[in-house]
CSV table of C-alpha atoms and ligand atoms in Angstrom, one decimal:
chain,number,residue,atom,x,y,z
A,1,MET,CA,-19.4,43.5,-165.1
A,2,THR,CA,-16.5,40.8,-164.7
A,3,ALA,CA,-16.1,38.3,-167.4
A,4,LEU,CA,-17.9,34.9,-167.0
A,5,ASN,CA,-16.5,31.8,-167.0
A,6,SER,CA,-17.7,28.1,-167.6
A,7,GLU,CA,-17.0,27.2,-163.9
A,8,GLN,CA,-19.9,29.4,-162.7
A,9,ALA,CA,-23.1,28.1,-161.9
A,10,ILE,CA,-26.3,28.7,-163.8
A,11,GLY,CA,-29.0,30.2,-161.7
A,12,ILE,CA,-32.5,28.9,-162.0
A,13,PHE,CA,-35.7,30.1,-160.4
A,14,ASP,CA,-39.5,29.4,-159.9
A,15,SER,CA,-42.1,30.4,-158.1
A,16,GLY,CA,-41.8,27.5,-155.7
A,17,LEU,CA,-40.8,23.8,-156.1
A,18,GLY,CA,-42.5,23.1,-159.3
A,19,GLY,CA,-39.2,24.5,-161.3
A,20,ILE,CA,-37.4,21.3,-160.1
A,21,SER,CA,-38.5,19.5,-162.9
A,22,VAL,CA,-36.4,21.9,-165.1
A,23,VAL,CA,-33.6,21.3,-162.7
A,24,ARG,CA,-34.1,17.6,-163.6
A,25,ALA,CA,-33.9,18.2,-167.4
A,26,LEU,CA,-30.7,20.5,-167.0
A,27,ILE,CA,-28.8,17.9,-164.5
A,28,ASP,CA,-29.8,15.0,-167.4
A,29,LEU,CA,-28.5,16.9,-170.0
A,30,LEU,CA,-25.7,19.0,-168.7
A,31,PRO,CA,-24.3,16.7,-165.7
A,32,HIS,CA,-21.1,18.9,-165.1
A,33,GLU,CA,-22.9,22.0,-164.7
A,34,HIS,CA,-23.1,23.6,-161.0
A,35,LEU,CA,-26.7,24.8,-160.5
A,36,VAL,CA,-28.0,27.4,-158.0
A,37,TYR,CA,-31.8,27.0,-157.7
A,38,PHE,CA,-34.1,29.3,-156.1
A,39,GLY,CA,-37.9,28.4,-155.2
A,40,ASP,CA,-40.1,31.1,-153.8
A,41,THR,CA,-41.9,28.8,-151.7
A,42,ALA,CA,-43.2,31.8,-149.4
A,43,ARG,CA,-45.0,33.4,-152.0
A,44,VAL,CA,-46.1,30.9,-154.4
A,45,PRO,CA,-48.4,30.7,-156.5
A,46,TYR,CA,-47.6,33.3,-158.9
A,47,GLY,CA,-50.1,31.7,-161.4
A,48,SER,CA,-52.9,34.0,-159.9
A,49,LYS,CA,-51.0,37.2,-159.0
A,50,SER,CA,-50.9,40.3,-160.9
A,51,ASN,CA,-48.0,41.0,-163.7
A,52,GLU,CA,-46.6,44.0,-161.7
A,53,THR,CA,-45.9,41.8,-158.4
A,54,VAL,CA,-44.7,38.8,-160.8
A,55,ILE,CA,-42.3,41.1,-162.2
A,56,ARG,CA,-41.2,42.4,-158.9
A,57,PHE,CA,-40.4,39.0,-157.4
A,58,SER,CA,-38.7,38.2,-160.4
A,59,HIS,CA,-36.4,41.0,-160.4
A,60,GLN,CA,-35.4,40.1,-156.4
A,61,ILE,CA,-34.8,36.8,-157.2
A,62,SER,CA,-32.6,37.3,-160.0
A,63,SER,CA,-30.6,39.9,-158.1
A,64,PHE,CA,-30.2,37.4,-155.5
A,65,LEU,CA,-28.9,34.9,-157.9
A,66,LEU,CA,-26.3,37.4,-159.5
A,67,ASP,CA,-24.9,37.8,-155.9
A,68,GLN,CA,-24.4,34.0,-156.1
A,69,GLN,CA,-22.0,34.6,-159.1
A,70,VAL,CA,-24.3,32.8,-161.6
A,71,LYS,CA,-23.4,33.1,-165.2
A,72,MET,CA,-27.0,32.7,-166.7
A,73,VAL,CA,-30.4,32.8,-165.3
A,74,VAL,CA,-32.9,30.5,-166.3
A,75,VAL,CA,-36.5,31.4,-165.5
A,76,ALA,CA,-38.1,27.8,-165.1
A,77,CYS,CA,-41.5,29.7,-163.9
A,78,ASN,CA,-43.7,29.7,-167.0
A,79,THR,CA,-45.7,32.6,-165.4
A,80,ALA,CA,-42.7,34.8,-164.7
A,81,SER,CA,-41.5,33.8,-168.4
A,82,SER,CA,-44.7,35.1,-169.4
A,83,VAL,CA,-44.7,38.2,-167.7
A,84,ALA,CA,-41.1,39.1,-166.6
A,85,LEU,CA,-38.7,37.7,-169.1
A,86,ARG,CA,-38.2,41.2,-171.3
A,87,SER,CA,-37.7,43.0,-168.3
A,88,LEU,CA,-35.1,40.7,-166.8
A,89,GLN,CA,-33.1,40.6,-170.1
A,90,GLU,CA,-33.3,44.4,-170.4
A,91,ASN,CA,-31.6,44.7,-167.0
A,92,LEU,CA,-29.4,42.0,-166.5
A,93,ASP,CA,-25.8,41.8,-168.0
A,94,ILE,CA,-25.9,37.9,-168.3
A,95,PRO,CA,-28.0,35.9,-170.5
A,96,VAL,CA,-31.4,35.0,-169.3
A,97,VAL,CA,-33.4,32.0,-171.0
A,98,GLY,CA,-37.1,31.4,-170.2
A,99,VAL,CA,-39.3,28.5,-171.1
A,100,ILE,CA,-41.7,29.9,-173.5
A,101,GLU,CA,-39.6,30.2,-176.4
A,102,PRO,CA,-38.2,26.8,-176.3
A,103,GLY,CA,-41.3,25.2,-175.6
A,104,SER,CA,-43.0,27.1,-178.6
A,105,MET,CA,-40.1,26.1,-181.2
A,106,ALA,CA,-40.6,22.4,-180.2
A,107,ALA,CA,-44.4,22.7,-180.7
A,108,VAL,CA,-44.2,24.3,-184.0
A,109,ALA,CA,-41.5,21.7,-185.0
A,110,VAL,CA,-43.6,19.1,-184.4
A,111,SER,CA,-46.9,20.1,-185.5
A,112,HIS,CA,-48.1,18.7,-189.1
A,113,ASN,CA,-51.6,20.0,-188.9
A,114,LYS,CA,-50.7,23.6,-187.7
A,115,GLN,CA,-52.8,23.3,-184.6
A,116,VAL,CA,-51.1,23.9,-181.3
A,117,GLY,CA,-52.7,23.6,-177.9
A,118,VAL,CA,-51.1,25.5,-175.0
A,119,ILE,CA,-52.2,24.8,-170.8
A,120,GLY,CA,-50.8,26.8,-168.2
A,121,THR,CA,-51.8,28.7,-165.2
A,122,ALA,CA,-54.1,31.7,-165.4
A,123,SER,CA,-51.5,34.5,-165.7
A,124,THR,CA,-49.7,32.4,-168.4
A,125,ILE,CA,-52.6,32.1,-170.6
A,126,ARG,CA,-53.8,35.6,-169.9
A,127,SER,CA,-50.5,37.0,-171.0
A,128,GLY,CA,-51.0,35.3,-174.3
A,129,ALA,CA,-47.2,34.7,-174.3
A,130,TYR,CA,-47.2,31.4,-175.9
A,131,SER,CA,-49.4,32.6,-178.7
A,132,SER,CA,-47.2,35.6,-179.3
A,133,ALA,CA,-43.9,33.3,-179.6
A,134,ILE,CA,-45.8,30.6,-181.7
A,135,LYS,CA,-47.2,33.0,-184.3
A,136,ALA,CA,-43.8,34.9,-184.4
A,137,ILE,CA,-42.0,31.7,-185.3
A,138,ASP,CA,-44.9,30.6,-187.9
A,139,PRO,CA,-47.8,33.0,-188.3
A,140,MET,CA,-49.7,30.5,-189.9
A,141,MET,CA,-50.0,28.4,-186.6
A,142,ASN,CA,-53.5,28.4,-184.8
A,143,VAL,CA,-53.0,28.4,-181.5
A,144,ARG,CA,-55.6,27.6,-178.8
A,145,GLU,CA,-54.9,28.2,-174.9
A,146,GLN,CA,-56.4,26.9,-171.8
A,147,ALA,CA,-56.0,28.0,-168.1
A,148,CYS,CA,-56.1,24.9,-165.9
A,149,PRO,CA,-55.6,26.5,-162.5
A,150,LEU,CA,-56.4,23.3,-160.6
A,151,LEU,CA,-53.7,21.2,-161.6
A,152,VAL,CA,-50.9,22.8,-159.7
A,153,PRO,CA,-52.5,22.0,-156.3
A,154,LEU,CA,-53.3,18.6,-157.5
A,155,VAL,CA,-49.6,17.8,-158.5
A,156,GLU,CA,-48.7,19.5,-155.0
A,157,GLU,CA,-51.0,17.3,-153.3
A,158,ASP,CA,-49.7,14.3,-155.0
A,159,TRP,CA,-53.0,13.2,-156.7
A,160,PRO,CA,-51.7,12.4,-160.1
A,161,HIS,CA,-53.3,8.8,-160.3
A,162,ASP,CA,-56.5,9.9,-158.8
A,163,GLY,CA,-59.8,9.7,-160.8
A,164,VAL,CA,-60.0,13.3,-159.8
A,165,VAL,CA,-57.4,14.5,-161.8
A,166,THR,CA,-58.9,12.6,-165.0
A,167,GLU,CA,-62.3,14.3,-164.5
A,168,VAL,CA,-60.6,17.5,-164.0
A,169,LEU,CA,-58.6,17.2,-167.0
A,170,GLU,CA,-61.5,15.9,-169.1
A,171,GLU,CA,-63.3,19.3,-168.3
A,172,TYR,CA,-60.2,21.4,-169.2
A,173,LEU,CA,-59.1,19.7,-172.3
A,174,LYS,CA,-62.5,19.3,-174.0
A,175,VAL,CA,-61.7,22.8,-175.6
A,176,PHE,CA,-59.1,20.8,-178.0
A,177,ALA,CA,-61.8,18.5,-179.3
A,178,ARG,CA,-62.7,20.4,-182.3
A,179,ASN,CA,-59.9,21.0,-184.7
A,180,LYS,CA,-57.8,19.1,-182.5
A,181,PRO,CA,-54.3,20.1,-182.1
A,182,ASP,CA,-51.6,17.7,-182.9
A,183,SER,CA,-49.0,19.1,-180.3
A,184,LEU,CA,-50.0,20.2,-176.7
A,185,ILE,CA,-47.5,22.5,-174.8
A,186,LEU,CA,-47.2,21.6,-171.0
A,187,GLY,CA,-46.8,25.4,-170.3
A,188,CYS,CA,-46.5,25.2,-166.5
A,189,THR,CA,-43.6,23.6,-164.4
A,190,HIS,CA,-46.0,21.1,-162.7
A,191,TYR,CA,-47.8,19.4,-165.8
A,192,PRO,CA,-44.9,17.1,-166.4
A,193,TYR,CA,-45.6,15.4,-163.4
A,194,LEU,CA,-49.2,14.7,-164.7
A,195,LYS,CA,-47.9,13.7,-168.5
A,196,PRO,CA,-49.4,9.9,-168.5
A,197,ALA,CA,-53.1,11.1,-167.3
A,198,ILE,CA,-52.7,14.1,-169.7
A,199,GLN,CA,-51.7,11.8,-172.6
A,200,ARG,CA,-54.6,9.5,-171.7
A,201,VAL,CA,-57.3,12.3,-171.8
A,202,ILE,CA,-56.1,14.0,-174.7
A,203,GLY,CA,-55.2,10.8,-176.7
A,204,ASN,CA,-52.1,9.4,-178.1
A,205,ASP,CA,-52.3,11.3,-181.4
A,206,VAL,CA,-51.3,14.6,-179.9
A,207,LYS,CA,-47.7,15.1,-178.9
A,208,LEU,CA,-46.9,16.4,-175.5
A,209,VAL,CA,-44.4,19.4,-175.4
A,210,ASP,CA,-42.3,19.6,-172.1
A,211,SER,CA,-41.3,23.2,-172.0
A,212,GLY,CA,-38.5,22.4,-169.4
A,213,GLU,CA,-37.0,19.8,-171.2
A,214,GLU,CA,-36.9,22.2,-174.6
A,215,THR,CA,-35.1,24.8,-172.4
A,216,ALA,CA,-32.3,22.6,-171.4
A,217,GLN,CA,-31.5,22.1,-175.1
A,218,VAL,CA,-31.7,25.9,-175.2
A,219,VAL,CA,-29.4,26.7,-172.0
A,220,ARG,CA,-26.8,24.0,-173.8
A,221,ASP,CA,-26.8,26.0,-177.0
A,222,VAL,CA,-26.6,29.2,-175.4
A,223,LEU,CA,-23.5,28.2,-173.3
A,224,GLU,CA,-22.1,26.7,-176.0
A,225,LYS,CA,-22.2,29.7,-178.3
A,226,LEU,CA,-20.7,31.8,-175.7
A,227,GLY,CA,-17.8,29.5,-174.8
A,228,LEU,CA,-19.4,29.2,-171.3
A,229,LEU,CA,-20.4,25.6,-171.1
A,230,ASN,CA,-19.0,23.2,-168.6
A,231,ASP,CA,-18.9,19.9,-170.3
A,232,GLN,CA,-15.3,18.8,-169.0
A,233,GLY,CA,-13.9,16.6,-166.6
A,234,SER,CA,-15.7,13.5,-164.9
A,235,ASP,CA,-16.8,15.3,-161.5
A,236,PRO,CA,-20.6,15.8,-161.4
A,237,GLY,CA,-21.9,19.6,-160.9
A,238,LYS,CA,-22.5,20.6,-157.4
A,239,HIS,CA,-26.3,21.8,-156.8
A,240,ARG,CA,-27.2,24.3,-154.3
A,241,PHE,CA,-30.9,25.2,-153.5
A,242,TYR,CA,-32.5,28.3,-151.9
A,243,VAL,CA,-36.0,28.7,-150.6
A,244,SER,CA,-37.9,31.4,-149.1
A,245,ASP,CA,-39.8,29.0,-146.7
A,246,PHE,CA,-40.0,25.7,-145.5
A,247,PRO,CA,-43.8,25.0,-146.1
A,248,GLN,CA,-45.6,21.9,-144.5
A,249,LYS,CA,-44.6,18.6,-146.3
A,250,PHE,CA,-41.9,20.5,-147.7
A,251,GLU,CA,-39.3,17.6,-147.5
A,252,GLU,CA,-41.8,15.2,-149.1
A,253,THR,CA,-43.1,17.4,-152.2
A,254,ALA,CA,-39.0,18.4,-152.8
A,255,SER,CA,-37.6,15.1,-153.0
A,256,ARG,CA,-40.7,13.8,-155.0
A,257,PHE,CA,-40.1,16.5,-157.7
A,258,LEU,CA,-36.4,15.8,-157.7
A,259,GLY,CA,-36.8,12.0,-157.1
A,260,ARG,CA,-34.1,12.1,-154.3
A,261,SER,CA,-33.7,14.3,-151.1
A,262,LEU,CA,-32.7,17.8,-151.5
A,263,GLU,CA,-29.0,18.5,-150.2
A,264,ASN,CA,-27.4,21.8,-149.7
A,265,LEU,CA,-30.7,23.3,-148.7
A,266,PHE,CA,-30.9,26.9,-147.4
A,267,LYS,CA,-33.8,29.4,-146.5
A,268,VAL,CA,-33.6,33.1,-147.4
A,269,GLU,CA,-35.6,35.1,-145.3
A,270,LEU,CA,-38.1,37.3,-147.0
A,271,GLU,CA,-36.6,40.5,-145.7
A,272,VAL,CA,-33.5,39.6,-147.1
A,273,LEU,CA,-35.0,38.8,-150.5
A,274,GLU,CA,-37.1,42.0,-150.6
A,275,SER,CA,-33.9,43.9,-149.9
A,276,TYR,CA,-32.7,42.9,-153.5
A,277,LYS,CA,-34.5,45.3,-155.3
A,278,HIS,CA,-32.3,46.4,-158.0
A,279,LEU,CA,-30.8,44.2,-160.9
A,280,LYS,CA,-27.7,46.2,-161.3
B,1,LIG,N1,-44.3,27.6,-161.5
B,1,LIG,C1,-45.8,28.3,-161.9
B,1,LIG,C2,-45.4,28.2,-163.4
B,1,LIG,O1,-44.7,27.4,-164.3
B,1,LIG,C3,-46.7,27.3,-161.6
B,1,LIG,C4,-47.0,27.5,-160.1
B,1,LIG,C5,-47.7,29.1,-159.9
B,1,LIG,O2,-48.5,29.2,-160.0
B,1,LIG,O3,-46.6,29.4,-159.0
B,1,LIG,O4,-46.3,29.0,-164.0
C-alpha cells in the first residue's frame, strides 16, 4: 500500500441515496475534504436482503472506492455497517468507519435513565449490532430495538408530512411507551428526514440521535489522529457521486436529499461493479 495523504478523498457508500444524509453531515463538518460517494441505486434496498449478499455488495463497492484512491471508507448505510463492517475492516488497508458505533456512543452519552431505543431496517435490527455496541460501551444499558421497514419507502416517496407517516410511526413507536427510553437512535440513513415527525410522535423528552452526524465527528477524529485531515486552505472540497442506476425520479430524490442538485455524477454498470470481487 502506498502512503496515504490528506489530499486524498474520503469514500462513502450506501445502498442508495439515503447516505447523502451522511454526506451532508461530512460537508458541514469537513468542508475542505474531497468526497467520493457511491450509491448502489440498482440494488437498493439492502435492509431486506441476506447478510451474505450485503457483505458481497459492500466488498465490491469498497474495492471500487479503493480504485478511486480514497484514504478512508465510510459505511453510511446502517444495514451494511451492521453486517459487513468487521469484514471490511479486516480486509482493507485503510481505515473503515461505520455508523453503528458513533451512534451508540452518542446515545449512551446522552441517556440518563439507561434506556435506549433503536429504530432501523429489518436487517439492522435482526443483526443486534446496535445492542451489542451499546452494551459494549455500558453493560448496564437497556436497549429496545424496533424494525420500521415502511419508513424508507415513505421517505423515498417524499411523504414526511403526511398523516400516513404519523400513523405508521405511532404503530412502530408504541413499543417504547413502557420504560420509555430517553434517547432514540435513528439507525437508518433515511430517518433523519423524518426527524420532526418522529420527535412529535415519541415526545420532546426523548433525544433523537442521528448516527450520520455522529459519524462525521468520528471521521474527523480518526483522520486527525492519523494526520490525514484536510482542513487547510479556503477551497471547498470536490465531491463526486457514483450510482449503479438512474432510477425513476432520481434527480428529484437526489437533490431533495442533498439540498441542491448533484454535480459530477457518474453511472457505474453493475457488470463493472461485480467484477470488483476482491478487496486487495
Ligand atoms: N441505507 C439503508 C440503511 O441505512 C436503508 C435503505 C435500505 O434498506 O437499503 O439501513
